[in-house]
JSON list of C-alpha atoms in Angstrom, two decimals:
[
{"chain": "A", "resi": 1, "resn": "MET", "atom": "CA", "xyz": [1.98, 13.01, 24.28]},
{"chain": "A", "resi": 2, "resn": "ILE", "atom": "CA", "xyz": [1.28, 15.80, 21.39]},
{"chain": "A", "resi": 3, "resn": "THR", "atom": "CA", "xyz": [-1.83, 16.46, 19.58]},
{"chain": "A", "resi": 4, "resn": "LEU", "atom": "CA", "xyz": [-2.13, 17.83, 16.10]},
{"chain": "A", "resi": 5, "resn": "PRO", "atom": "CA", "xyz": [-4.68, 20.13, 17.16]},
{"chain": "A", "resi": 6, "resn": "LEU", "atom": "CA", "xyz": [-2.95, 21.88, 20.13]},
{"chain": "A", "resi": 7, "resn": "LEU", "atom": "CA", "xyz": [0.01, 22.34, 18.00]},
{"chain": "A", "resi": 8, "resn": "PRO", "atom": "CA", "xyz": [0.36, 26.16, 16.38]},
{"chain": "A", "resi": 9, "resn": "LEU", "atom": "CA", "xyz": [-2.09, 26.36, 12.66]},
{"chain": "A", "resi": 10, "resn": "PRO", "atom": "CA", "xyz": [1.04, 26.74, 10.69]},
{"chain": "A", "resi": 11, "resn": "VAL", "atom": "CA", "xyz": [2.75, 23.62, 11.75]},
{"chain": "A", "resi": 12, "resn": "THR", "atom": "CA", "xyz": [-0.45, 21.61, 11.74]},
{"chain": "A", "resi": 13, "resn": "LEU", "atom": "CA", "xyz": [-1.14, 22.77, 7.89]},
{"chain": "A", "resi": 14, "resn": "GLY", "atom": "CA", "xyz": [2.67, 21.91, 7.26]},
{"chain": "A", "resi": 15, "resn": "VAL", "atom": "CA", "xyz": [1.70, 18.24, 8.96]},
{"chain": "A", "resi": 16, "resn": "CYS", "atom": "CA", "xyz": [-1.27, 18.44, 6.67]},
{"chain": "A", "resi": 17, "resn": "PHE", "atom": "CA", "xyz": [0.41, 19.00, 3.28]},
{"chain": "A", "resi": 18, "resn": "LEU", "atom": "CA", "xyz": [3.14, 16.96, 3.84]},
{"chain": "A", "resi": 19, "resn": "GLY", "atom": "CA", "xyz": [0.94, 14.28, 5.08]},
{"chain": "A", "resi": 20, "resn": "GLY", "atom": "CA", "xyz": [-1.08, 14.61, 1.80]},
{"chain": "A", "resi": 21, "resn": "LEU", "atom": "CA", "xyz": [2.15, 14.51, -0.42]},
{"chain": "A", "resi": 22, "resn": "LEU", "atom": "CA", "xyz": [2.92, 11.23, 1.31]},
{"chain": "A", "resi": 23, "resn": "LEU", "atom": "CA", "xyz": [-0.66, 9.78, 0.67]},
{"chain": "A", "resi": 24, "resn": "GLY", "atom": "CA", "xyz": [-0.42, 11.15, -2.68]},
{"chain": "A", "resi": 25, "resn": "HIS", "atom": "CA", "xyz": [2.61, 10.07, -3.82]},
{"chain": "A", "resi": 26, "resn": "ALA", "atom": "CA", "xyz": [1.58, 6.30, -2.23]},
{"chain": "A", "resi": 27, "resn": "TYR", "atom": "CA", "xyz": [-1.41, 6.38, -4.14]},
{"chain": "A", "resi": 28, "resn": "PHE", "atom": "CA", "xyz": [-0.15, 7.10, -7.48]},
{"chain": "A", "resi": 29, "resn": "HIS", "atom": "CA", "xyz": [2.89, 5.04, -7.21]},
{"chain": "A", "resi": 30, "resn": "ALA", "atom": "CA", "xyz": [0.53, 2.13, -6.49]},
{"chain": "A", "resi": 31, "resn": "LEU", "atom": "CA", "xyz": [-1.73, 3.07, -9.61]},
{"chain": "A", "resi": 32, "resn": "ARG", "atom": "CA", "xyz": [1.04, 3.44, -11.58]},
{"chain": "A", "resi": 33, "resn": "LYS", "atom": "CA", "xyz": [2.39, -0.08, -10.73]},
{"chain": "A", "resi": 34, "resn": "THR", "atom": "CA", "xyz": [-1.40, -1.41, -10.84]},
{"chain": "A", "resi": 35, "resn": "ALA", "atom": "CA", "xyz": [-1.43, -0.44, -14.40]},
{"chain": "A", "resi": 36, "resn": "ASP", "atom": "CA", "xyz": [1.70, -1.63, -15.60]},
{"chain": "A", "resi": 37, "resn": "LEU", "atom": "CA", "xyz": [0.56, -4.92, -14.50]},
{"chain": "A", "resi": 38, "resn": "ILE", "atom": "CA", "xyz": [-2.77, -4.35, -16.32]},
{"chain": "A", "resi": 39, "resn": "VAL", "atom": "CA", "xyz": [-0.82, -3.61, -19.37]},
{"chain": "A", "resi": 40, "resn": "GLY", "atom": "CA", "xyz": [1.84, -6.22, -18.91]},
{"chain": "A", "resi": 41, "resn": "GLY", "atom": "CA", "xyz": [0.13, -8.91, -18.06]},
{"chain": "A", "resi": 42, "resn": "GLY", "atom": "CA", "xyz": [0.61, -9.45, -14.30]},
{"chain": "A", "resi": 43, "resn": "SER", "atom": "CA", "xyz": [-0.77, -11.24, -11.51]},
{"chain": "A", "resi": 44, "resn": "PRO", "atom": "CA", "xyz": [-4.71, -9.97, -10.95]},
{"chain": "A", "resi": 45, "resn": "VAL", "atom": "CA", "xyz": [-4.27, -11.19, -7.65]},
{"chain": "A", "resi": 46, "resn": "LEU", "atom": "CA", "xyz": [-1.70, -8.70, -7.02]},
{"chain": "A", "resi": 47, "resn": "GLY", "atom": "CA", "xyz": [-3.45, -5.88, -9.00]},
{"chain": "A", "resi": 48, "resn": "LEU", "atom": "CA", "xyz": [-6.59, -6.62, -6.83]},
{"chain": "A", "resi": 49, "resn": "VAL", "atom": "CA", "xyz": [-4.24, -6.33, -3.67]},
{"chain": "A", "resi": 50, "resn": "LEU", "atom": "CA", "xyz": [-2.59, -3.09, -4.85]},
{"chain": "A", "resi": 51, "resn": "THR", "atom": "CA", "xyz": [-6.26, -1.33, -5.85]},
{"chain": "A", "resi": 52, "resn": "VAL", "atom": "CA", "xyz": [-7.77, -2.05, -2.13]},
{"chain": "A", "resi": 53, "resn": "GLY", "atom": "CA", "xyz": [-4.68, -1.17, -0.41]},
{"chain": "A", "resi": 54, "resn": "ARG", "atom": "CA", "xyz": [-3.92, 2.13, -2.59]},
{"chain": "A", "resi": 55, "resn": "LEU", "atom": "CA", "xyz": [-7.77, 2.84, -1.50]},
{"chain": "A", "resi": 56, "resn": "ALA", "atom": "CA", "xyz": [-7.85, 1.61, 1.86]},
{"chain": "A", "resi": 57, "resn": "VAL", "atom": "CA", "xyz": [-3.97, 4.06, 2.52]},
{"chain": "A", "resi": 58, "resn": "LEU", "atom": "CA", "xyz": [-5.90, 7.03, 1.02]},
{"chain": "A", "resi": 59, "resn": "GLY", "atom": "CA", "xyz": [-9.33, 6.62, 2.94]},
{"chain": "A", "resi": 60, "resn": "SER", "atom": "CA", "xyz": [-7.28, 6.36, 6.38]},
{"chain": "A", "resi": 61, "resn": "GLY", "atom": "CA", "xyz": [-5.43, 9.19, 5.33]},
{"chain": "A", "resi": 62, "resn": "LEU", "atom": "CA", "xyz": [-7.83, 11.50, 5.08]},
{"chain": "A", "resi": 63, "resn": "TYR", "atom": "CA", "xyz": [-10.14, 10.50, 7.64]},
{"chain": "A", "resi": 64, "resn": "LEU", "atom": "CA", "xyz": [-7.31, 11.00, 9.97]},
{"chain": "A", "resi": 65, "resn": "ALA", "atom": "CA", "xyz": [-7.29, 14.74, 8.85]},
{"chain": "A", "resi": 66, "resn": "VAL", "atom": "CA", "xyz": [-10.93, 15.13, 8.80]},
{"chain": "A", "resi": 67, "resn": "GLN", "atom": "CA", "xyz": [-10.16, 14.14, 12.66]},
{"chain": "A", "resi": 68, "resn": "TRP", "atom": "CA", "xyz": [-8.82, 17.78, 13.09]},
{"chain": "A", "resi": 69, "resn": "GLY", "atom": "CA", "xyz": [-10.99, 19.76, 10.78]},
{"chain": "A", "resi": 70, "resn": "GLY", "atom": "CA", "xyz": [-12.43, 20.96, 7.32]},
{"chain": "A", "resi": 71, "resn": "PHE", "atom": "CA", "xyz": [-8.99, 22.90, 6.84]},
{"chain": "A", "resi": 72, "resn": "ALA", "atom": "CA", "xyz": [-6.98, 20.58, 7.73]},
{"chain": "A", "resi": 73, "resn": "LEU", "atom": "CA", "xyz": [-8.50, 18.20, 5.20]},
{"chain": "A", "resi": 74, "resn": "LEU", "atom": "CA", "xyz": [-8.77, 20.85, 2.62]},
{"chain": "A", "resi": 75, "resn": "ILE", "atom": "CA", "xyz": [-4.70, 21.34, 3.33]},
{"chain": "A", "resi": 76, "resn": "THR", "atom": "CA", "xyz": [-4.11, 17.27, 3.31]},
{"chain": "A", "resi": 77, "resn": "LEU", "atom": "CA", "xyz": [-6.31, 17.32, -0.43]},
{"chain": "A", "resi": 78, "resn": "GLY", "atom": "CA", "xyz": [-4.02, 19.72, -1.37]},
{"chain": "A", "resi": 79, "resn": "GLY", "atom": "CA", "xyz": [-0.84, 17.66, -0.94]},
{"chain": "A", "resi": 80, "resn": "ILE", "atom": "CA", "xyz": [-2.71, 15.22, -2.74]},
{"chain": "A", "resi": 81, "resn": "LEU", "atom": "CA", "xyz": [-3.66, 16.80, -5.73]},
{"chain": "A", "resi": 82, "resn": "VAL", "atom": "CA", "xyz": [0.40, 18.17, -6.02]},
{"chain": "A", "resi": 83, "resn": "ALA", "atom": "CA", "xyz": [1.31, 14.58, -5.73]},
{"chain": "A", "resi": 84, "resn": "LYS", "atom": "CA", "xyz": [-0.91, 14.12, -8.52]},
{"chain": "A", "resi": 85, "resn": "ALA", "atom": "CA", "xyz": [0.22, 16.97, -10.83]},
{"chain": "A", "resi": 86, "resn": "LEU", "atom": "CA", "xyz": [4.51, 15.95, -10.55]},
{"chain": "A", "resi": 87, "resn": "ALA", "atom": "CA", "xyz": [3.30, 12.35, -10.83]},
{"chain": "A", "resi": 88, "resn": "VAL", "atom": "CA", "xyz": [1.79, 13.44, -14.34]},
{"chain": "A", "resi": 89, "resn": "ARG", "atom": "CA", "xyz": [4.83, 15.72, -15.18]},
{"chain": "A", "resi": 90, "resn": "ARG", "atom": "CA", "xyz": [6.92, 12.91, -14.32]},
{"chain": "A", "resi": 91, "resn": "THR", "atom": "CA", "xyz": [4.72, 10.71, -16.19]},
{"chain": "A", "resi": 92, "resn": "ARG", "atom": "CA", "xyz": [4.78, 12.79, -19.37]},
{"chain": "A", "resi": 93, "resn": "ARG", "atom": "CA", "xyz": [8.91, 13.65, -18.81]},
{"chain": "A", "resi": 94, "resn": "VAL", "atom": "CA", "xyz": [9.67, 9.60, -19.60]},
{"chain": "A", "resi": 95, "resn": "GLY", "atom": "CA", "xyz": [6.74, 9.23, -22.53]},
{"chain": "A", "resi": 96, "resn": "ALA", "atom": "CA", "xyz": [7.87, 11.89, -24.23]}
]
């Protein structure tokens, strides 16, 4: 089994950044669905499940990243922030 710390640094950082992008995309997609549920008068239970689920997934992903050090955590956070910027850009384009 190949563990992340044994990989070369550029590969490790790339994996962390892509993981952050995926985490961020999942988080902000679930956030958008939760907001749509609230505005549309959807099920409060589904909104609660989406909220707890997105926080659990984000927390688990960041916990996994911190296992490989602070630099990997920062790169993962960078991926999450890029996903946020893309989500905001997409929302502005649709809303305009």
